[in-house]
Short mmCIF file of N, CA and C and ligand atoms in Angstrom, two decimals:
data_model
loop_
_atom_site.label_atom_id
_atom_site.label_comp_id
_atom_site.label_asym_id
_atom_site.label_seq_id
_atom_site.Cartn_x
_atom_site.Cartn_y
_atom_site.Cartn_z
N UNK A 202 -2.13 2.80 13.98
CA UNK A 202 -1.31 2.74 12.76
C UNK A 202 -2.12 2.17 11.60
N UNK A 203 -2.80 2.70 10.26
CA UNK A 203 -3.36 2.49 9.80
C UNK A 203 -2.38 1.38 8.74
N UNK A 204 -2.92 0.52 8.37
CA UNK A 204 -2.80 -0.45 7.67
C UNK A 204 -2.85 0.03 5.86
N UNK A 205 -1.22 0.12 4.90
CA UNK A 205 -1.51 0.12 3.64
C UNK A 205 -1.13 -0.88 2.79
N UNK A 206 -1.76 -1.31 1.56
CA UNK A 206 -1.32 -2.15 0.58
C UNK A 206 -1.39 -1.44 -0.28
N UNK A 207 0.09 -1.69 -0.94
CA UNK A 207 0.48 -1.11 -2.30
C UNK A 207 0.61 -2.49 -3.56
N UNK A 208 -0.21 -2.66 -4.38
CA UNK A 208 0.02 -3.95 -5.41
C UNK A 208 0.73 -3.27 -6.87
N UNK A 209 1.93 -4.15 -6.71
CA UNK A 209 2.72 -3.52 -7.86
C UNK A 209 2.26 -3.94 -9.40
N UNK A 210 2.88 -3.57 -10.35
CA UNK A 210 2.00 -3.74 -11.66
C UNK A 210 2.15 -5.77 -11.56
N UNK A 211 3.16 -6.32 -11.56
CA UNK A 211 2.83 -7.66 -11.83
C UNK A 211 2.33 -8.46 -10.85
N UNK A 212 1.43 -7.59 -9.77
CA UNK A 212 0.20 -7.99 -9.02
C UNK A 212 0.97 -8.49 -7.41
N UNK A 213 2.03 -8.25 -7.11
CA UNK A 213 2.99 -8.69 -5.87
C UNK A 213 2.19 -7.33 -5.00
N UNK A 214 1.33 -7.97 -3.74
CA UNK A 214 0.97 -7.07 -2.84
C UNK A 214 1.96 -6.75 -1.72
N UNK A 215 1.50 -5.55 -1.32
CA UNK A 215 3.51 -5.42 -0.46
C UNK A 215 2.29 -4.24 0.63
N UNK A 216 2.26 -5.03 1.63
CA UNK A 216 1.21 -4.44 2.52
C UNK A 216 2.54 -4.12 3.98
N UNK A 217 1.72 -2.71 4.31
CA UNK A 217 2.88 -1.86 5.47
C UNK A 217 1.29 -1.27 6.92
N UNK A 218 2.29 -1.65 7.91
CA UNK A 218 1.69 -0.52 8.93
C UNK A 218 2.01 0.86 8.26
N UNK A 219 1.92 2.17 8.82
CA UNK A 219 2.11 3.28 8.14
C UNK A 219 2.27 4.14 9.58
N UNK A 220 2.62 5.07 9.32
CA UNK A 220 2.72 6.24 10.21
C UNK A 220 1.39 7.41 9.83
N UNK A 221 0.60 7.74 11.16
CA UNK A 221 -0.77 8.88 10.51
C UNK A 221 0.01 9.99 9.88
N UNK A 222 0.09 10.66 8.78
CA UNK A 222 0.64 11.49 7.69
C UNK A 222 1.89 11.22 7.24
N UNK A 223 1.75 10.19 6.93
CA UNK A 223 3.06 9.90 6.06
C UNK A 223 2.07 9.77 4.94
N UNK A 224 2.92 9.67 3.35
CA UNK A 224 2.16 10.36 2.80
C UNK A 224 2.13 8.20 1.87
N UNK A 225 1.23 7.83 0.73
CA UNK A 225 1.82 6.58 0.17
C UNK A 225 2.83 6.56 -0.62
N UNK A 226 3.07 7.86 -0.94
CA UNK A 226 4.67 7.48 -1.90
C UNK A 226 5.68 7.48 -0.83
N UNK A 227 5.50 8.02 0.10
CA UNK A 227 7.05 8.13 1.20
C UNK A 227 7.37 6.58 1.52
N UNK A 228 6.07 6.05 1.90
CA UNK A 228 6.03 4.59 1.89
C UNK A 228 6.58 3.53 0.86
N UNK A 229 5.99 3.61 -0.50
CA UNK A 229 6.40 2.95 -1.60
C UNK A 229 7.49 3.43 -1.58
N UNK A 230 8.03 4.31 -1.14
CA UNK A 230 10.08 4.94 -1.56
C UNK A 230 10.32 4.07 -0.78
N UNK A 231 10.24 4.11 0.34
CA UNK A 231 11.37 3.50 1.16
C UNK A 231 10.87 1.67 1.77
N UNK A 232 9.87 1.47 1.00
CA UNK A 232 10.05 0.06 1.04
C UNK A 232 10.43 -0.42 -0.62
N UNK A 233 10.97 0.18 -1.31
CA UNK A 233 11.33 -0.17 -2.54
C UNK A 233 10.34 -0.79 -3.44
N UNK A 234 9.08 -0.39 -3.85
CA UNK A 234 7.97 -0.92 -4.01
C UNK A 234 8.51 -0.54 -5.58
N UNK A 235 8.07 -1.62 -6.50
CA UNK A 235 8.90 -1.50 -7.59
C UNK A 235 7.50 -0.61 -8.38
N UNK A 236 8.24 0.66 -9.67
CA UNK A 236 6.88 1.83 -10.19
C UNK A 236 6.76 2.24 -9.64
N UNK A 237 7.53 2.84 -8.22
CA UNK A 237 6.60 4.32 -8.10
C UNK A 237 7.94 5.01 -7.78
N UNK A 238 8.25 5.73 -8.90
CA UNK A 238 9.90 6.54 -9.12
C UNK A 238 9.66 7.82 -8.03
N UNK A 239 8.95 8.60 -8.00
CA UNK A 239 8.95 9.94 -7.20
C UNK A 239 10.15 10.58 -7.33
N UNK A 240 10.01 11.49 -8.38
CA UNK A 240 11.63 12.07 -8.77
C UNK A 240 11.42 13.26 -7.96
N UNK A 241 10.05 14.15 -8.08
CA UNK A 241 10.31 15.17 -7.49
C UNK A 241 10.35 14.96 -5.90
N UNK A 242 10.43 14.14 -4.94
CA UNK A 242 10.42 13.88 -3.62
C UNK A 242 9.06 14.55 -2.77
N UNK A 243 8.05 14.86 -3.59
CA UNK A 243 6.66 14.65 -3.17
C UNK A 243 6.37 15.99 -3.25
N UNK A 244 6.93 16.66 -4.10
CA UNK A 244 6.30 18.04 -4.09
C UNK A 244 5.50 18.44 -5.08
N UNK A 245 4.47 17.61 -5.70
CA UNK A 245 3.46 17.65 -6.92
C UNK A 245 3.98 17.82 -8.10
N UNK A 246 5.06 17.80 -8.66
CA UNK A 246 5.87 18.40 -9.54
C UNK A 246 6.63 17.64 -10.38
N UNK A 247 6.05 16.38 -10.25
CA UNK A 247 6.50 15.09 -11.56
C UNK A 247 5.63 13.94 -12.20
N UNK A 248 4.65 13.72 -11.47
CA UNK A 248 3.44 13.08 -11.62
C UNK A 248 4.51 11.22 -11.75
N UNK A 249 5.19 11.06 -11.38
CA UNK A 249 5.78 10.02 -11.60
C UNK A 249 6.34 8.79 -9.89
N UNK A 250 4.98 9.31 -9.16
CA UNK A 250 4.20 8.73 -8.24
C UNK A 250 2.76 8.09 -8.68
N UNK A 251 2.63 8.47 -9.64
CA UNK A 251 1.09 7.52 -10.25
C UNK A 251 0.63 6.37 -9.73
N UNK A 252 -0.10 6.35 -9.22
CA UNK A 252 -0.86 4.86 -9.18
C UNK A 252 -2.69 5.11 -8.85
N UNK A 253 -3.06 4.11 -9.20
CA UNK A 253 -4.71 3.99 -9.15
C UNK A 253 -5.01 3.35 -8.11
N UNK A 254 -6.09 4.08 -7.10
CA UNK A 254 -6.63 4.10 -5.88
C UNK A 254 -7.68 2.79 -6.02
N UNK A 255 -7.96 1.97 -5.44
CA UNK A 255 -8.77 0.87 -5.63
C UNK A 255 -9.86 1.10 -5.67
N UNK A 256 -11.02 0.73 -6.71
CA UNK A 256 -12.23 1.11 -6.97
C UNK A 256 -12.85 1.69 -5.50
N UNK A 257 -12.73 0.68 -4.48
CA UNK A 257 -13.31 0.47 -3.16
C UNK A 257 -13.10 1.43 -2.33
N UNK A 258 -11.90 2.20 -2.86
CA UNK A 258 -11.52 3.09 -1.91
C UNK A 258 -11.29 4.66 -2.77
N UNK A 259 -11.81 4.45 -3.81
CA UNK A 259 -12.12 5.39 -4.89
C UNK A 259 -12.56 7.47 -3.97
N UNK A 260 -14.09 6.66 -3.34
CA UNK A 260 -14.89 7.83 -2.88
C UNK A 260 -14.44 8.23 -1.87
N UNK A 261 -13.14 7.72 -0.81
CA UNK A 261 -13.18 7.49 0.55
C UNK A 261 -11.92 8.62 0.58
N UNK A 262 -10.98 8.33 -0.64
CA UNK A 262 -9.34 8.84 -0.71
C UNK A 262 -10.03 10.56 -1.54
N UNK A 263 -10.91 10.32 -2.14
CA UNK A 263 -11.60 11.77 -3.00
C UNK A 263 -10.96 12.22 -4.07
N UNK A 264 -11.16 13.26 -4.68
CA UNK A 264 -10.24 13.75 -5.96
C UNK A 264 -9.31 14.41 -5.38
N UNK A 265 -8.48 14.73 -6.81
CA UNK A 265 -7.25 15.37 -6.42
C UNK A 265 -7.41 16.88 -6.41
N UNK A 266 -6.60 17.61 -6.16
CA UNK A 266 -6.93 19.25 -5.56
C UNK A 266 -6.54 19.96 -7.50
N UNK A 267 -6.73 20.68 -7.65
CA UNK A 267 -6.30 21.24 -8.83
C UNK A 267 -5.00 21.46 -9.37
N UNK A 268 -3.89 21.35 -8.19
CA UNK A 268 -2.04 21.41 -8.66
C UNK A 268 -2.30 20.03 -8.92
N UNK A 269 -2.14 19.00 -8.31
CA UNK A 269 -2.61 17.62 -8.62
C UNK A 269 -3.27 17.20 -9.68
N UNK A 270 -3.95 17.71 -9.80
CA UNK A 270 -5.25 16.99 -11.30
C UNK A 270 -4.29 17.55 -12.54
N UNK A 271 -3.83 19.17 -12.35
CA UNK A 271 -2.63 19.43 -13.52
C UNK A 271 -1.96 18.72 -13.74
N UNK A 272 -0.95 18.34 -12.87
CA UNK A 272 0.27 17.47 -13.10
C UNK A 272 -0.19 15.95 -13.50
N UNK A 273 -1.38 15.39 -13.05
CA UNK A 273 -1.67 14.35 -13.62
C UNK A 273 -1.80 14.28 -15.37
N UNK A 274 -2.04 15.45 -15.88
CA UNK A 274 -1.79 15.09 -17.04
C UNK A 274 -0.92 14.42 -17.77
N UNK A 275 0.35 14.91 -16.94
CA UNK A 275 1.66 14.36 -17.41
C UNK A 275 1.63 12.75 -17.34
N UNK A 276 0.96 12.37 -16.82
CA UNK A 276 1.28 10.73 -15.87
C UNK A 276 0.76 10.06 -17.10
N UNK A 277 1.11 8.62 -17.08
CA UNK A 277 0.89 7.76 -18.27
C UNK A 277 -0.26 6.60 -18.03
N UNK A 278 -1.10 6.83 -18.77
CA UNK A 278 -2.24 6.27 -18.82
C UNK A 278 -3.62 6.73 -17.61
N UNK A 279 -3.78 7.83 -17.78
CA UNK A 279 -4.68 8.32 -16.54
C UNK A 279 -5.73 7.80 -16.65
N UNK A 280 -6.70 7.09 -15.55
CA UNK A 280 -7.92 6.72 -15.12
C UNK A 280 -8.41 7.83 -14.29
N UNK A 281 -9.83 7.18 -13.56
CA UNK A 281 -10.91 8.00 -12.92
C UNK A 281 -10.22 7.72 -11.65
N UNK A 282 -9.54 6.56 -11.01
CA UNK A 282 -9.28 6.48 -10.10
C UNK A 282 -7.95 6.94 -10.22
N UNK A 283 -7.06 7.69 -11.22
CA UNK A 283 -5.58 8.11 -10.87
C UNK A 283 -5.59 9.01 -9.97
N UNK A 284 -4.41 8.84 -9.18
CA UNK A 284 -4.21 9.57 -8.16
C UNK A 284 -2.31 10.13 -8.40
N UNK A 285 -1.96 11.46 -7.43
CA UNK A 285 -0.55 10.83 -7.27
C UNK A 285 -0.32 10.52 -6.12
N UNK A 286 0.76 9.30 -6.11
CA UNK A 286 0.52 8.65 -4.44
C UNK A 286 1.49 10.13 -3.68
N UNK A 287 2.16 10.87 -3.52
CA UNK A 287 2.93 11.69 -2.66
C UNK A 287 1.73 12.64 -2.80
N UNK A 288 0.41 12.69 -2.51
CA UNK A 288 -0.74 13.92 -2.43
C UNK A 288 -1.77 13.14 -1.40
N UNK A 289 -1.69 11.83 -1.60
CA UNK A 289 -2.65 10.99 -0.35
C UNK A 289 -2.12 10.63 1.08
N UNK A 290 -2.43 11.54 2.16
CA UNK A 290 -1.96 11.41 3.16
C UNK A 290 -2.52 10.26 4.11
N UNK A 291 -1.64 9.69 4.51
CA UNK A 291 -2.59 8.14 5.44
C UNK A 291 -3.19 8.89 7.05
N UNK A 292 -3.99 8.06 6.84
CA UNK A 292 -4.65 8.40 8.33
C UNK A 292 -5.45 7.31 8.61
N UNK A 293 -6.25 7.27 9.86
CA UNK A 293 -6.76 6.27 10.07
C UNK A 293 -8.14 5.82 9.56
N UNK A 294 -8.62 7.01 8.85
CA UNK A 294 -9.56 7.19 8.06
C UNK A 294 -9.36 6.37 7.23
N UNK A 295 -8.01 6.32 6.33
CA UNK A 295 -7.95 5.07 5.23
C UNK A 295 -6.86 3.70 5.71
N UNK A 296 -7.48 3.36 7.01
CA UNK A 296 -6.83 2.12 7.47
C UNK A 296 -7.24 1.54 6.30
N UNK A 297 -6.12 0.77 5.60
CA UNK A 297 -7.02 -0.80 5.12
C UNK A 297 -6.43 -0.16 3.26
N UNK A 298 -6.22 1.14 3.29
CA UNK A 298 -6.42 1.48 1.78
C UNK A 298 -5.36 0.45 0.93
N UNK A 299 -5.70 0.58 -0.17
CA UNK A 299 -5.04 -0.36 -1.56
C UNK A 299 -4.71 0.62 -2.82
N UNK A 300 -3.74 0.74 -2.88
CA UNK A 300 -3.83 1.37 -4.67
C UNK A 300 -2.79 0.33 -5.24
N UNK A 301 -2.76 0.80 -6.67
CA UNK A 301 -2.14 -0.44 -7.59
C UNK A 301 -1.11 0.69 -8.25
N UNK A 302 -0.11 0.28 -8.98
CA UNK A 302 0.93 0.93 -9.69
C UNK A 302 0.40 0.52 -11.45
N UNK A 303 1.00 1.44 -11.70
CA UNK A 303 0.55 1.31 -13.23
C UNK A 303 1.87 0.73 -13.94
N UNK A 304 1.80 0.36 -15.33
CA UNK A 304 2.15 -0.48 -15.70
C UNK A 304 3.98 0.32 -15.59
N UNK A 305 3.91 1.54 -15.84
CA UNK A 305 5.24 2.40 -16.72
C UNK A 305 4.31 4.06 -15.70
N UNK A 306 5.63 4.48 -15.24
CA UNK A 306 5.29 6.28 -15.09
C UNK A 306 6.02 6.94 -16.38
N UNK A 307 5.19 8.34 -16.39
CA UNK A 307 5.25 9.10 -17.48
C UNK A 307 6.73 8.65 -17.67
S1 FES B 474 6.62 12.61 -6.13
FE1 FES B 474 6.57 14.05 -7.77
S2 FES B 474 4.46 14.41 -8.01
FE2 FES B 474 4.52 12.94 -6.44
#
């Protein structure tokens, strides 16, 4: 069971075992992780799962696929490390991962 931490914008870390392919927004939904709205229920199609992948774990999680990198436009305040969390699937590959929530989604 790979190990995730989600740190919300006013820095409260809210760390979960995970299930291998569950995705990090399914996670942040249903532990009520405050910023990460997911209106469209993870189907790339609202960008209002936003959050930034931790420098550290930047190269490891990779870029986003091209439906993804679109819809990120929409998202508010995009970085190098934005991601949307309902596109990063957990595995044990990213035991340990961290992303942060941004301040406000689009
Ligand atoms: S939940 Fe809508 S894009 Fe991720």
């Amino acid at each position: 069971m790979p190990k995730l931490t989600i740190i919300a914008f006013d820095g409260t870390p809210y760390d979960f075992d995970v299930q291998n392919g569950s995705t990090v927004m399914e996670n942040a939904v249903r532990n009520s992780v405050p910023g990460v709205e997911a209106e469209c229920g993870g189907a790339c199609a609202c960008a209002t799962c936003h959050v930034y992948v931790d420098e550290a774990w930047s190269a490891t999680v990779g870029a986003p696929e091209a439906m993804e990198e679109d819809m990120l436009d929409f998202a508010y305040d995009v970085k190098p490390t934005s991601r949307l969390s309902c596109q990063i699937k957990m595995s044990d590959r990213l035991d340990g991962l961290v992303v942060h929530v941004p301040e406000r989604q689009a």
